[in-house]
Coordinates of C-alpha atoms and ligand atoms in Angstrom, one line a residue:
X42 CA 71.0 129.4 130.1
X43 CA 72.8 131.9 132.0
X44 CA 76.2 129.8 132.3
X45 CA 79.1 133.0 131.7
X46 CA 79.6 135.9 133.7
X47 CA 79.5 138.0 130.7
X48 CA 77.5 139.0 128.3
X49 CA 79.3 141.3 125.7
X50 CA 82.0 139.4 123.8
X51 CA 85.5 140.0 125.2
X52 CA 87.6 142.5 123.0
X53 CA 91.0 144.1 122.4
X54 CA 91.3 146.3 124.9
X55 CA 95.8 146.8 124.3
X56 CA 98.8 145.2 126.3
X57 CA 97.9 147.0 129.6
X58 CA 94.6 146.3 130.5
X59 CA 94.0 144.8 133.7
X60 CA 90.4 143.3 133.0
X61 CA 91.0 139.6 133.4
X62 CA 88.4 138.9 130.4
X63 CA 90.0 141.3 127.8
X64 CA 92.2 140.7 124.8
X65 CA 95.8 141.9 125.3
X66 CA 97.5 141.4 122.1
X67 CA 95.3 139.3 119.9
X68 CA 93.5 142.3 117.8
X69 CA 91.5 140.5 115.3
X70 CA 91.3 143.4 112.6
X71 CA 95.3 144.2 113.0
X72 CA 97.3 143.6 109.9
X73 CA 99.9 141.7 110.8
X74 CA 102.3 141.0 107.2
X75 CA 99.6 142.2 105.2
X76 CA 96.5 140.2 106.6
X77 CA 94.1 140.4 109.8
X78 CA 95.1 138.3 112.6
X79 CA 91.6 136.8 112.5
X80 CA 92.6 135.6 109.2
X81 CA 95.9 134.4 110.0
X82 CA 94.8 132.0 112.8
X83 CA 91.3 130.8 111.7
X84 CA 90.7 129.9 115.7
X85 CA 87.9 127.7 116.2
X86 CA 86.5 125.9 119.3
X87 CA 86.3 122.7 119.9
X88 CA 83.1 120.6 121.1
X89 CA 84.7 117.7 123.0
X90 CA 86.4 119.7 125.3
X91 CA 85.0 122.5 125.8
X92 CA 81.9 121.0 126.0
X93 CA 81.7 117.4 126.5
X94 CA 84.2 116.6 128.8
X95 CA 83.0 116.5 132.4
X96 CA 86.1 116.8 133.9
X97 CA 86.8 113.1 134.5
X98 CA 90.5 111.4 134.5
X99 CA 91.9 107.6 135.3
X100 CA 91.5 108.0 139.3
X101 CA 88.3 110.2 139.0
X102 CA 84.6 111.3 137.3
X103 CA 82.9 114.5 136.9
X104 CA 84.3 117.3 138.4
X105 CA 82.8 120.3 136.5
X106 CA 78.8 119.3 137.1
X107 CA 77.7 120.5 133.9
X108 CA 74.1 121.0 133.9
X109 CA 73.3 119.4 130.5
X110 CA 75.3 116.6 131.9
X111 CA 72.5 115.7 134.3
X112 CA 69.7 116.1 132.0
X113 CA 67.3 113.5 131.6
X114 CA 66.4 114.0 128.0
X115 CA 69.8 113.4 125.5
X116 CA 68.2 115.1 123.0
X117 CA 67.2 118.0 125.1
X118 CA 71.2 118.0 126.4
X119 CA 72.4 118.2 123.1
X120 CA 70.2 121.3 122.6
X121 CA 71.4 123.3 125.3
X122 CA 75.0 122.1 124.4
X123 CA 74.5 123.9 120.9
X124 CA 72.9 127.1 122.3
X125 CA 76.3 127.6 124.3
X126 CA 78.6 126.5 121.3
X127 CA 77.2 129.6 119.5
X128 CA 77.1 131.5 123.0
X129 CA 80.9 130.7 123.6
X130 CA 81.9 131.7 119.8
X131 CA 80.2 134.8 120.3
X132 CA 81.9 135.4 123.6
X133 CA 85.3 134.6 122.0
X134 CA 84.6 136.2 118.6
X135 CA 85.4 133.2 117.2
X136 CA 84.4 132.2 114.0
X137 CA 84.5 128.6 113.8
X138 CA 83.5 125.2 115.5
X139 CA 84.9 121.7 115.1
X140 CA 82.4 118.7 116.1
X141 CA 82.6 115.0 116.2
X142 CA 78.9 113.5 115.8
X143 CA 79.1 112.1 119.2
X144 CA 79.8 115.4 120.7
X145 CA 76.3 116.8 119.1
X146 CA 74.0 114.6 119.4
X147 CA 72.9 111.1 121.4
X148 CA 73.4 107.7 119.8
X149 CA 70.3 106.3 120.1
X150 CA 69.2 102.8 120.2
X151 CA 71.1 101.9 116.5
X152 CA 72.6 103.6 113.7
X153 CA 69.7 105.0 111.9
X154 CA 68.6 107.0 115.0
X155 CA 72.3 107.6 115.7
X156 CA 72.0 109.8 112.2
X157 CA 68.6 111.2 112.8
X158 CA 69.6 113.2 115.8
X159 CA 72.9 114.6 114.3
X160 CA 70.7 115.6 111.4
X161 CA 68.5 117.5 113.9
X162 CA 71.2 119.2 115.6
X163 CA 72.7 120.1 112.6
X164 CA 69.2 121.8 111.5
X165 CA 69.3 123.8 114.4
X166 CA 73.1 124.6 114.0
X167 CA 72.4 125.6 110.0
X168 CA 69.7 128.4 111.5
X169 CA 72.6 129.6 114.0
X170 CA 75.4 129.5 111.9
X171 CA 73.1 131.6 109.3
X172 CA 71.9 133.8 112.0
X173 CA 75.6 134.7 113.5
X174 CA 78.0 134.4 110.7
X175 CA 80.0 131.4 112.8
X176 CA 81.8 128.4 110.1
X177 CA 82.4 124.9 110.6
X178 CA 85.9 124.7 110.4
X179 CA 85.7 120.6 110.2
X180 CA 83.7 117.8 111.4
X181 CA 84.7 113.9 111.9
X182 CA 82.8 110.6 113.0
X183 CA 83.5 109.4 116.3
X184 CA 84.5 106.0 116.4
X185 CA 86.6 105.3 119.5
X186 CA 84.4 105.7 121.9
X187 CA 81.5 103.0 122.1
X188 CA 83.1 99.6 122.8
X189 CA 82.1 98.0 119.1
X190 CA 85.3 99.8 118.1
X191 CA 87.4 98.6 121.0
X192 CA 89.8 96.4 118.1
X193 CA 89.9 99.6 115.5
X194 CA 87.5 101.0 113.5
X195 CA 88.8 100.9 110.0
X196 CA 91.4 98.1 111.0
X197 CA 89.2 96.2 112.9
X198 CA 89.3 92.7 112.6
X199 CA 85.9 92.3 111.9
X200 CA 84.4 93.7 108.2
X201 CA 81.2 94.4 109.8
X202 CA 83.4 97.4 111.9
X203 CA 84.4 98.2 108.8
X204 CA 81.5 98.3 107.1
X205 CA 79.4 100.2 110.3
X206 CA 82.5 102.8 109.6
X207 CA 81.7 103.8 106.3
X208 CA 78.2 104.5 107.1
X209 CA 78.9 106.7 109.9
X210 CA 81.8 108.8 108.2
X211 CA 79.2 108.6 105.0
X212 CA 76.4 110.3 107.1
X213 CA 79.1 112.6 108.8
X214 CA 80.6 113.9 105.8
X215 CA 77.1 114.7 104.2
X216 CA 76.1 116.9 107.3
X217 CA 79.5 118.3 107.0
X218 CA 78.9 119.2 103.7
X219 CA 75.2 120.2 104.0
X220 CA 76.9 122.8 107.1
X221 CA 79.3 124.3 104.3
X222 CA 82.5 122.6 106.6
X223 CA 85.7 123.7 105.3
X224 CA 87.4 120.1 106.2
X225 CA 86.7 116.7 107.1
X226 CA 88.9 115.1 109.8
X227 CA 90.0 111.9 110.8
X228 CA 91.7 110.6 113.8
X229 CA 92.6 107.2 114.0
X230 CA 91.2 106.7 117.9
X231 CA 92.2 103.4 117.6
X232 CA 93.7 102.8 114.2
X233 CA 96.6 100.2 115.6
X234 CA 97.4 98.3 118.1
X235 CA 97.9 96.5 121.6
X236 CA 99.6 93.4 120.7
X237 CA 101.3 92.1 117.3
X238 CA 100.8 88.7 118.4
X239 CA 97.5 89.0 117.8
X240 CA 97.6 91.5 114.8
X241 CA 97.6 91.3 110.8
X242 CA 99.8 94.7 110.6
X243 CA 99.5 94.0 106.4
X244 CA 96.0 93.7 106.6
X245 CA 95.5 96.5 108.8
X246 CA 97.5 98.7 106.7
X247 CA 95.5 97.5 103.6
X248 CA 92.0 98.3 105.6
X249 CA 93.3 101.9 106.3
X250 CA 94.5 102.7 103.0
X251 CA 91.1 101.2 101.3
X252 CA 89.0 102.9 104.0
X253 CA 90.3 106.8 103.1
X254 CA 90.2 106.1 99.3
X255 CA 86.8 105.1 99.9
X256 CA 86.2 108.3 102.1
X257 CA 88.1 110.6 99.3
X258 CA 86.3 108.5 96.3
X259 CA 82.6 109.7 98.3
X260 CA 84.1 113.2 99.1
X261 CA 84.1 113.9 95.0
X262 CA 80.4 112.4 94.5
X263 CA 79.3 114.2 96.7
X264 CA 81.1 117.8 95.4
X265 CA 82.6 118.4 99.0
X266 CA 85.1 120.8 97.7
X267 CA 87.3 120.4 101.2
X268 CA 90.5 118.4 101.7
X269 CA 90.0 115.0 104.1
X270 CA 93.0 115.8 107.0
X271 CA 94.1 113.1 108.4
X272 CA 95.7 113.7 112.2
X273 CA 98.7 111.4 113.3
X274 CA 99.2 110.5 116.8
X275 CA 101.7 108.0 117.8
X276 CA 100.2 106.1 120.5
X277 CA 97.3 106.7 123.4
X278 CA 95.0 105.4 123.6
X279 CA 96.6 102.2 121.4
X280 CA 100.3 101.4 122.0
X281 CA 100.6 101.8 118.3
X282 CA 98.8 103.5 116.1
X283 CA 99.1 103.4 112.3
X284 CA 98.9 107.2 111.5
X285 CA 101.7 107.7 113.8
X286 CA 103.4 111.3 112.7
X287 CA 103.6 113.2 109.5
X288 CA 105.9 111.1 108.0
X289 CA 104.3 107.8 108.3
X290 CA 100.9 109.4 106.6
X291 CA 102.7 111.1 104.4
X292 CA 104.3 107.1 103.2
X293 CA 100.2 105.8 103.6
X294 CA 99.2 108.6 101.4
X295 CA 102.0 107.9 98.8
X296 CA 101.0 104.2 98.6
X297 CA 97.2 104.7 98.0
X298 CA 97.6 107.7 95.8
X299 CA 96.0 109.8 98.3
X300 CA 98.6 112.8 98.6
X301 CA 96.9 115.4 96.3
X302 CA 93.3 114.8 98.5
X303 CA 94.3 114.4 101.6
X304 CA 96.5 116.6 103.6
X305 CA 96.8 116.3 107.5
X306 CA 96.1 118.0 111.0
X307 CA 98.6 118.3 113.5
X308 CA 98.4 118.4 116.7
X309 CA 100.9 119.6 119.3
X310 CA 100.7 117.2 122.1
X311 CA 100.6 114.2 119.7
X312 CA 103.7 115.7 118.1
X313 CA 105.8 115.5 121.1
X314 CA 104.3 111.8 122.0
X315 CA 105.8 111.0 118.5
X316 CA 109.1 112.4 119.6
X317 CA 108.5 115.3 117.7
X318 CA 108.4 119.3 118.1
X319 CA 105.3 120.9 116.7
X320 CA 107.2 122.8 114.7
X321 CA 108.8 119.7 113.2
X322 CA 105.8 118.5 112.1
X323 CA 104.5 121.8 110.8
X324 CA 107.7 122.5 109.1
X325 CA 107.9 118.6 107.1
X326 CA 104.3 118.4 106.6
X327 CA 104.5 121.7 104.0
X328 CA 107.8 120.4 102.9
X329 CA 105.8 117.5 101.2
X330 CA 102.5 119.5 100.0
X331 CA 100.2 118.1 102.7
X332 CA 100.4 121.0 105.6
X333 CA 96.4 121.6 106.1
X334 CA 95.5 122.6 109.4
X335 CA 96.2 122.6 113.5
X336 CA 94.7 121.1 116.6
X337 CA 96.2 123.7 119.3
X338 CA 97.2 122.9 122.7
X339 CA 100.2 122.1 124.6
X340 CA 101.5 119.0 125.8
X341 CA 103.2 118.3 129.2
X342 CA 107.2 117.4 128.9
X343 CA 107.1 115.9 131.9
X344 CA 104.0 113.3 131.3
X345 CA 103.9 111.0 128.7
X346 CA 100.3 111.0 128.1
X347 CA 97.8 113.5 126.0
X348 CA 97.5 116.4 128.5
X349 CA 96.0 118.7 126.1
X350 CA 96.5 122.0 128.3
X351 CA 96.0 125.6 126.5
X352 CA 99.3 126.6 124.5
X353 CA 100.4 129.3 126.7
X354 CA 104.1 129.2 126.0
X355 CA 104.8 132.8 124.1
X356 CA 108.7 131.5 122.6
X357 CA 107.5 127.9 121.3
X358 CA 104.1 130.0 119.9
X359 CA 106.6 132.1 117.9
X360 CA 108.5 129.6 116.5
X361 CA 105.3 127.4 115.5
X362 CA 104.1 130.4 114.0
X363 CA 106.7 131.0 111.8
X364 CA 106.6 127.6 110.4
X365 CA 103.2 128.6 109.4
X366 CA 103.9 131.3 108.0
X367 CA 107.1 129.5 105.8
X368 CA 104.1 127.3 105.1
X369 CA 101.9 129.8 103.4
X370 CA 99.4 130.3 105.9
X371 CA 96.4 128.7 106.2
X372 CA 93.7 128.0 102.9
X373 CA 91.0 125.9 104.5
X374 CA 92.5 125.5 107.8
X375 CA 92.8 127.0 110.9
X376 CA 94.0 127.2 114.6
X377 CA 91.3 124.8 116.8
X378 CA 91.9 124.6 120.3
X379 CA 91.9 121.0 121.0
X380 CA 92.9 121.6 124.4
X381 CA 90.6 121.2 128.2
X382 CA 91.0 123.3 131.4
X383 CA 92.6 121.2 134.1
X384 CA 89.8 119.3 136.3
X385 CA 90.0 122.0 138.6
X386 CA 89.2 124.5 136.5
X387 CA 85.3 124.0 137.8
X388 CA 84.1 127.6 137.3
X389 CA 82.8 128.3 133.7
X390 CA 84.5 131.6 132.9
X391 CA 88.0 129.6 133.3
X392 CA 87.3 128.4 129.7
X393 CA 87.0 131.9 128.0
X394 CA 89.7 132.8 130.2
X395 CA 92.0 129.8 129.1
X396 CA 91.0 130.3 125.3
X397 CA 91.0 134.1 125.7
X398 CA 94.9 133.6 126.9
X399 CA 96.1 131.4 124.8
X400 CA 94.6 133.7 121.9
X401 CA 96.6 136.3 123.7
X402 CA 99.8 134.3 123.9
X403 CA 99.5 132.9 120.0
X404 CA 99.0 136.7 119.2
X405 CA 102.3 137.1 120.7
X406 CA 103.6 134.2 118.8
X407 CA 102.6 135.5 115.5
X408 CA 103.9 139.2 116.6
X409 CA 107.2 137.5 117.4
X410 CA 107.3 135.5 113.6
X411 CA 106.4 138.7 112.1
X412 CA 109.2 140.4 113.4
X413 CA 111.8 137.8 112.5
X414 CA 110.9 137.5 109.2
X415 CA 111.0 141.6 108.8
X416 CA 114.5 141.5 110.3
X417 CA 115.4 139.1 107.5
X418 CA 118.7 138.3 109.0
X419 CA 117.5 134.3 110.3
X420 CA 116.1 133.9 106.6
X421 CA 119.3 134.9 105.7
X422 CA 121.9 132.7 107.5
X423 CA 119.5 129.3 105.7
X424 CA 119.7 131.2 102.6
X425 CA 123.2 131.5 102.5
X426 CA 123.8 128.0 104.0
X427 CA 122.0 126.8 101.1
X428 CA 123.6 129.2 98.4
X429 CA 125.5 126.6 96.6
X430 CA 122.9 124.7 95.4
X431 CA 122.0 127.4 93.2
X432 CA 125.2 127.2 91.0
X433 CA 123.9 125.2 88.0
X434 CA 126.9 122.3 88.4
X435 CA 125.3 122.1 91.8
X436 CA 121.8 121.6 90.8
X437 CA 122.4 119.9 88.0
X438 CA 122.6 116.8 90.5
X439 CA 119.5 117.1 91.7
X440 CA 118.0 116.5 88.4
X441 CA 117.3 113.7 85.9
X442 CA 120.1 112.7 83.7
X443 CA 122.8 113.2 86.8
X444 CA 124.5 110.3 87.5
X445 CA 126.9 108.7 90.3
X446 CA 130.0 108.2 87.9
X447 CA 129.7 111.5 86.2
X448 CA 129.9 112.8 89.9
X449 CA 132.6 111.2 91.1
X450 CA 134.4 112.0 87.9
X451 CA 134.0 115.2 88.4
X452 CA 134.7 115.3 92.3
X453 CA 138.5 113.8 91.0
X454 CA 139.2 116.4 87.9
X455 CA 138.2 118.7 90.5
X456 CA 139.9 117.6 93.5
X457 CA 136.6 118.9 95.4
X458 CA 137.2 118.9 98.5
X459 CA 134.5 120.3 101.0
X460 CA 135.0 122.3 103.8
X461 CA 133.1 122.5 107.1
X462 CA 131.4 125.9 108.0
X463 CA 129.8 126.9 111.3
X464 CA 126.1 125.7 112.1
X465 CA 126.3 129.0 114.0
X466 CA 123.0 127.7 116.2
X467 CA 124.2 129.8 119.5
X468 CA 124.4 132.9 117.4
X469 CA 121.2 132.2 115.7
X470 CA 119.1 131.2 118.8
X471 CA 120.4 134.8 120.3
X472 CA 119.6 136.6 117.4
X473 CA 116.0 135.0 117.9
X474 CA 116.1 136.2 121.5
X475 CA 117.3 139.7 120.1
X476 CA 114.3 139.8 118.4
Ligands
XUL165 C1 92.5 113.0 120.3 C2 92.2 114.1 119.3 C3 90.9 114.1 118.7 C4 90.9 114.6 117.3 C5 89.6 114.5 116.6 O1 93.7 113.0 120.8 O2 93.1 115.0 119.2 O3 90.0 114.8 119.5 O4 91.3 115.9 117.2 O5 89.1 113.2 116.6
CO166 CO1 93.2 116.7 118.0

């Protein structure tokens, strides 16, 4: 299908090129603190939105008229939908893809056929993955959508949810697997919920908890060598939902014993519905050992709802990217652009353009990083705010055998007394504009 303007993939073509379909500073072979940007940012492209999603919100339906939309044959739909994943990756020169089974195939009269055509897609992705070199960066089950998960799928009140559950995320993570994906996601759609007065929060909880250890326990009989993410969002479309933000996972994980297997995807725009900045949920998550990949996009400050625009804005892409790199970079992970062109954004080049620019603009970011970390002086304020802690009375607090009375004893015989030292946030925030 002839669907893009183009047909040679869009390349690096330096800062002042004026073709609208060229890359500006995203140069995927430029080392960039010793490795590729290609390999820093792992970018991969998302099926929902990119190719799913008709355009639709609250007050209105299709706008973007999608030919495969208006197919009569699912099946045949879900074909033409895969020829122009691979078509838009090579366009891009992207490298991965992220799916939920929904998004690939039709779901048939019941379960079992459900599976069958997401196995016969992912036949005919396996012969175009091998074909173009293009990765599954992760896949995950759908189960929002249809309405037998209207209460919760995992949390649902009713075991036979449950139960349906396990056999879809089964199936998905076997075609995962059998696709060489690098993770497995899961995003509690609607993991929560509307009311407490009619809710069993403890049971809930207990459902959730049981339903990933059962996921992880599968995971290692099966050999899928890949961490499970999970990816908190607070709220939308639930009022609550139990995998809230980073930290709330991070206390799930802790009370199932889950926190070496399971590590978590963020997301921008459910970061700030949490309250949150991105980088604040980049920045704890590798603080506890559980940083594993991103959904990228950007949120609207002024809306309280999922917007899921391109990230375009160059400053808060630098300071994201920083937290990456403090975070070590990526392992399995990577950068997939869970965002949608706006419903107006009917022609198809506006989505290369929109994931062309915000490859541009996270290029930037990353430049940005890069140079304050080689300036050194930012590193070097924390480091010295910190310096104390490495005088051994100091850290001899922190560890076992420290106790309250021997501090306080020691605080008197001392006469410590501390005192206050400048934050000095206006100086640093200039010396990040210097940079
Ligand atoms: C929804 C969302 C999902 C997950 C995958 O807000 O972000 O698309 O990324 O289920
Ligand atoms: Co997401």
């Amino acid at each position: 299908m002839n669907f893009y303007s183009i047909k040679d993939a869009i390349k690096y073509e330096g800062h002042d090129s004026k073709n609208p379909l060229a890359f500006r500073w995203y140069n995927p072979d430029q080392k960039v603190l010793g490795k590729t940007m290609r390999d820093h940012f792992r970018f991969a492209v998302c099926y929902w939105h990119t190719l799913c999603w008709p355009g639709l919100d609250p007050f209105g339906g299709d706008t973007f008229m999608r030919p495969w939309h208006h197919m009569a044959d699912p099946m045949e739909a879900a074909k033409v939908k895969a020829d122009l994943m691979f078509e838009t990756l090579r366009l891009l020169d992207i490298d991965f893809f992220c799916f939920h089974d929904l998004d690939i195939a039709p779901e048939g009269k019941n379960l079992k056929e459900f599976n069958a055509n997401v196995t016969a897609i992912a036949k005919i992705f396996e012969k175009k993955m091998a074909q173009s070199g293009k990765k599954l960066l992760w896949g995950t089950a759908n189960m929002f959508s249809n309405r037998r998960f209207m209460a919760g799928a995992a949390t649902n009140p009713d075991p036979d949810v449950f139960a349906y559950c396990a056999a879809q995320v089964k199936h998905c993570l076997d075609v995962t697997k059998d696709l060489g994906g690098e993770n497995y996601v899961m995003w509690g759609g609607r993991e929560g919920y509307e009311t407490l007065i009619n809710t069993n929060i403890g049971h809930e909880l207990k459902q959730a908890g049981r339903f990933l250890s059962l996921a992880v326990e599968y995971k290692h009989k099966i050999g899928f060598k890949g961490p499970i993410l999970i990816e908190p969002k607070p709220k939308e479309p639930t009022v609550h939902q139990y995998d809230f933000d980073v930290a709330s996972i991070y206390g799930l994980l802790k009370s199932y014993g889950l926190e070496n297997d399971v590590k978590l995807n963020i997301e921008q725009n459910h970061a700030i519905l949490a309250g949150h900045t991105f980088q604040h949920e980049i920045a704890l998550a590798a603080a506890l050992g559980i940083f594993g990949s991103l959904d990228l996009n950007r949120g609207d400050y002024l809306l309280g709802w999922d917007t899921d625009q391109f990230a375009m804005n160059v400053p808060e892409l630098t300071l994201m990217m920083l937290e990456v790199i403090r975070a070590g970079g990526f392992t399995t992970g990577g950068m997939n652009f869970d965002a949608k062109i706006r419903r107006q954004s009917i022609d198809p080049d506006d989505l290369l353009h929109a994931h062309a620019a915000s490859m541009d603009a996270t290029a930037r970011g990353l430049l940005g990083a890069a140079k304050i970390i080689e300036d050194g002086r930012l590193q070097a304020e924390v480091d010295k705010r910190y310096a104390k802690w490495s005088e051994p009375v100091n850290k001899a607090m922190l560890e076992k055998g420290a106790a309250l009375e021997a501090i306080a004893a020691r605080v008197h015989k001392d006469a410590i007394e501390p005192q206050p030292k400048s934050g000095r946030q206006e100086y640093l925030e200039n010396l990040l504009n210097q940079v």
